[in-house]
């Protein structure tokens, strides 16, 4: 660009730019590639992805969040998809792949059926906005209300999460764990059910043993051992102290040397130290505690006092574990030893240290009314442990969302098929390009049943046609027919117990539409090439001068007919 006859640089020379249709196609194609990569992992017959990270570790997973986390995210569209996944994970805890697949399909339909036919992206955006608003209305109308105490429905919701099938009896067991966990941690606030999974559920994985040994602990389990091997490994009727202050000598911030006049004075100093430690130990003993979880150090010299008094202790317990131990046992976190009274103690039936292979775990079991609990996942293969952890987490969030929102829908693509059917009818009310966009949106929703059929290895055309026909019956019952992964004949998802939470489904649809509208609204892609060094004009001139001199020298050498050394 020139300004007043002088060349003006707005962007770096190494920066590249793509504009208009080219930019839009580039973005849409890139997002579609990521969605396509994820599509094969959806549902009970979804495949797993094997990802080798730069360090050489292998991750095998079917979980949307895990795949995106370990996918080497560099492309701007991959980054946007990654953000979508993170927001789904934090907001509703499940439905990440559904959201990504919908993004891909809405963009694909927007490109092929609309943009290529001359519909402007802004018209697509406004059509999609009308469509998503209607989808929310239809969804609220057709969703079924549930009683938060209806355990059978909650168990079906949890079991639908275990899309990669474990042994059937394990599926039942894990669904029961998830439900029981929620029952322990649920709280009532202003007449509403509040479930805080992040702060009240602890999950640990232990490499070794069998999946069957996975257990729900009515309390806490942390990977730690007691401070001294001389401490008993098990205590019953535990009185638990959760201590913030350290049980060691006070350290000063300044380094200082003390000169003593002889052994007597040295001994006095030592005695003073022992007295201080003993004072702290006495405070613990007087509180009546027989188990101590300390946030900080427990001095070696204090351990004998504790052992003599029959007290076991663990040190350097992480802050969030301290909070959960307190919630599980009813203890109050002690911030100052001067206020360490018996009423700050919590209770547990058993506290024990168990060694599993190389790992030591402290279990705080049989708490009376735990407000925080732990699921200990056992198994021989690391990636299976992690996969179970993810699935259990999905199951917890599905139950949470269903209880808090009290609304559920049929799974297996039934919900999306019904939304698409009603949306198509609604589209006719509009004319021109808006109608086309709403229809494209409806078609895009069907990518979910489409993918479930495809991943089950069934015929997509026949399967989708059968599903649409069933929904066209337009009866109360027909709207909940979905994909049977064993045949192309649709099944009643409510009778089959394939259920999803409305909140998660709508979160996926709404978030996907937002991302699609964001991508469609981009008409300029500006990107710098990483790692390329941009030379200054002076450096370029100096380089040219150097080259010129080299050439002159070569010419001179040739004219002299001599060969010079390099
Ligand atoms: N037995 C089943 N038959 C048919 N469809 C099923 C069955 N079980 C689950 N589904 C469907 O599978 C879909 C969920 O699959 P999946 O859990 O793999 O994806 P997601 O929830 O979008 O992603 P993620 O769990 O990784 O966050 C839902 O549409 C659900 O209804
Ligand atoms: Mg899921």
XYZ file of N, CA, C and O and ligand atoms in Angstrom, residues 42-43 63 93-98 160-163 391 394-395 398 500 504, ligand 2:
77
model
N -18.682 -41.691 17.670
C -19.960 -41.428 18.356
C -20.744 -42.714 18.643
O -20.854 -43.590 17.789
N -21.288 -42.788 19.827
C -22.267 -43.828 20.154
C -21.685 -45.173 20.545
O -20.465 -45.333 20.639
N -13.378 -40.715 23.987
C -13.960 -39.529 24.599
C -13.577 -38.252 23.836
O -12.397 -38.004 23.584
N -20.656 -31.243 31.115
C -19.901 -32.464 31.386
C -20.067 -33.610 30.409
O -19.518 -34.688 30.627
N -20.824 -33.453 29.331
C -21.003 -34.543 28.350
C -21.449 -33.915 27.023
O -21.610 -32.706 26.931
N -21.615 -34.752 25.999
C -22.154 -34.266 24.717
C -21.142 -33.533 23.860
O -21.518 -32.801 22.939
N -19.849 -33.739 24.121
C -18.829 -32.974 23.381
C -18.770 -33.369 21.904
O -18.642 -32.527 21.028
N -18.871 -34.696 21.647
C -18.782 -35.129 20.247
C -20.021 -34.708 19.482
O -19.933 -34.301 18.326
N -21.181 -34.794 20.142
C -22.423 -34.374 19.489
C -22.267 -32.931 19.011
O -22.606 -32.603 17.871
N -26.885 -45.121 29.542
C -26.750 -44.648 28.149
C -25.371 -44.021 27.927
O -24.865 -43.994 26.817
N -24.766 -43.522 29.015
C -23.432 -42.921 28.889
C -22.346 -43.940 28.610
O -21.315 -43.616 28.046
N -22.563 -45.167 29.084
C -21.515 -46.176 28.890
C -21.613 -46.708 27.466
O -21.919 -47.865 27.226
N -21.400 -45.770 26.528
C -21.621 -46.139 25.133
C -20.659 -47.233 24.674
O -21.031 -48.084 23.890
N -16.092 -42.071 31.488
C -17.491 -42.521 31.353
C -18.242 -42.296 32.667
O -19.396 -41.890 32.662
N -19.096 -38.750 32.870
C -20.258 -38.449 32.009
C -21.549 -38.853 32.709
O -22.525 -38.101 32.731
N -21.536 -40.063 33.310
C -22.750 -40.577 33.963
C -23.153 -39.670 35.132
O -24.336 -39.360 35.311
N -24.679 -36.516 33.653
C -26.003 -36.734 33.056
C -27.048 -36.789 34.166
O -28.108 -36.158 34.076
N -31.448 -39.511 27.252
C -30.457 -38.443 27.368
C -31.045 -37.282 28.161
O -32.267 -37.125 28.225
N -28.183 -31.331 28.405
C -26.934 -31.611 27.676
C -27.175 -31.521 26.165
O -26.382 -30.937 25.426
Mg -21.455 -39.089 26.090
